[in-house]
Amino acid sequence: MKVKGKQYRAIWMEDSSVIMIEQNKLPFEFSVHECKTIDDTCTAIKIMITRGAGSIGAAGGYAMLQAILNTNKDNIYDVLESAKAKIDATRPTAVNISYATTRVLEASKISKEFAISEAHAVADECAEHGRLIGINGNKLIKDGDTIETHCNAGWLALVDYGSALAPIYAAHDSGKSIHVFVDETRPRSQGARLTAWELNQHGVPHTIIQDNAGAHYMSLGKVDIMIVGADRIAANGDAANKIGTLEKAISAKYYGIPFYVAAPSSTIDLNTPNGTEIPIEERGVEEVLFSYGKDNNNEFHTILTASPGSKASNPAFDVTPAELISGIITEKGIIQADTESIKKLFTDDI
Ligand code: MRU
């Protein structure tokens, strides 16, 4: 996607460095962050300099590539096996990390060159799948629609194009007049900060709404369709996404509003039978208790915004049961959120 007229991806490689857009500084500053070593890349994933299922998957693949480039050992399989364990432990919920590291590890059984090309392929395919999700999802959006979305599932989260935002960009680019309700997405505000910034860059009309306003707008008939991303979809169609998604899905069902999950097939984990098996990341409570932003003098501050001394908890994701999902928008087409349709996605051309 373009930022100030220049084409960017959310993450890429230059020589043996992984370069990523510094998402923690957005929307206040647009800058890039360089990871020179595999450890730098793992830290950047953990502290969310890069984030979003597809982008951290690409980061995982590139971190494996860094492990290859920085070793002179002949047996790269052993090197990659321990690199994979370290990379997979950075963030537990999005399956895209282990999808990427497994692909590179398996490729190394064939050759070092194939492993390197697989690391690049993971990122390239993610971007291409985002483009195709956009084309497929655009069919669900009507001229005049208001679409609600949660978290950031745009190009920053998926290397390029996005998952939930890709259909929105495609609808806008095809001339449909649309409006987006952007859930702010506490505690890290990926909606208010990142989705709103992305939509601004692309000129898509939008309004940031409080996290707890979705049901209210749905009850007033002001939401036509909700599209969210996913971090892991289980084999039965249950989908983990940013905390707060489940409440929106329940509200959408109550008010008869179509609720779609957009994700590349790399986010579907056939080894996870259902949503109860998806590991939910618990993040630091300071994300809940403190806020972070810039003051009028352009200086960054972290401030306490909760009762001093109170306990907090911070589950980063929740699981929406398949029965609340109207369909899954993938790069191959839109499928039902059920075991049969998911199995078919991996066996047949749909
Ligand atoms: O914790 P994050 O910011 O990495 O969260 C991941 C996400 O961006 C969302 O859950 C998103 O909706 C799906 S990722 C394309």
mmCIF file of N, CA, C and O in Angstrom, residues 8 57 142 278 284 293 323 329:
data_model
loop_
_atom_site.group_PDB
_atom_site.id
_atom_site.type_symbol
_atom_site.label_atom_id
_atom_site.label_comp_id
_atom_site.label_asym_id
_atom_site.label_seq_id
_atom_site.Cartn_x
_atom_site.Cartn_y
_atom_site.Cartn_z
ATOM 1 N N TYR A 8 4.707 0.548 0.070
ATOM 2 C CA TYR A 8 5.308 -0.171 1.205
ATOM 3 C C TYR A 8 4.598 -1.488 1.426
ATOM 4 O O TYR A 8 3.409 -1.611 1.162
ATOM 5 N N GLY A 57 3.507 -13.794 10.953
ATOM 6 C CA GLY A 57 3.859 -15.022 10.224
ATOM 7 C C GLY A 57 5.047 -14.756 9.303
ATOM 8 O O GLY A 57 6.031 -15.509 9.288
ATOM 9 N N LYS A 142 -22.356 -3.842 -0.369
ATOM 10 C CA LYS A 142 -23.233 -3.128 -1.307
ATOM 11 C C LYS A 142 -22.925 -1.639 -1.269
ATOM 12 O O LYS A 142 -22.444 -1.119 -0.253
ATOM 13 N N ILE A 278 -7.579 -23.403 21.327
ATOM 14 C CA ILE A 278 -6.709 -22.307 20.870
ATOM 15 C C ILE A 278 -6.081 -21.620 22.084
ATOM 16 O O ILE A 278 -6.804 -21.175 22.986
ATOM 17 N N GLY A 284 0.716 -8.267 29.400
ATOM 18 C CA GLY A 284 0.971 -7.521 30.631
ATOM 19 C C GLY A 284 -0.194 -6.609 31.005
ATOM 20 O O GLY A 284 -0.836 -6.006 30.128
ATOM 21 N N GLY A 293 0.542 7.883 24.446
ATOM 22 C CA GLY A 293 0.271 8.753 23.298
ATOM 23 C C GLY A 293 1.125 9.996 23.342
ATOM 24 O O GLY A 293 2.055 10.097 24.167
ATOM 25 N N GLU A 323 -20.931 -21.011 14.979
ATOM 26 C CA GLU A 323 -22.366 -20.781 14.716
ATOM 27 C C GLU A 323 -22.715 -19.292 14.617
ATOM 28 O O GLU A 323 -23.765 -18.929 14.083
ATOM 29 N N ILE A 329 -14.126 -15.457 4.658
ATOM 30 C CA ILE A 329 -13.654 -14.951 3.352
ATOM 31 C C ILE A 329 -12.186 -15.338 3.220
ATOM 32 O O ILE A 329 -11.334 -14.854 3.982
#
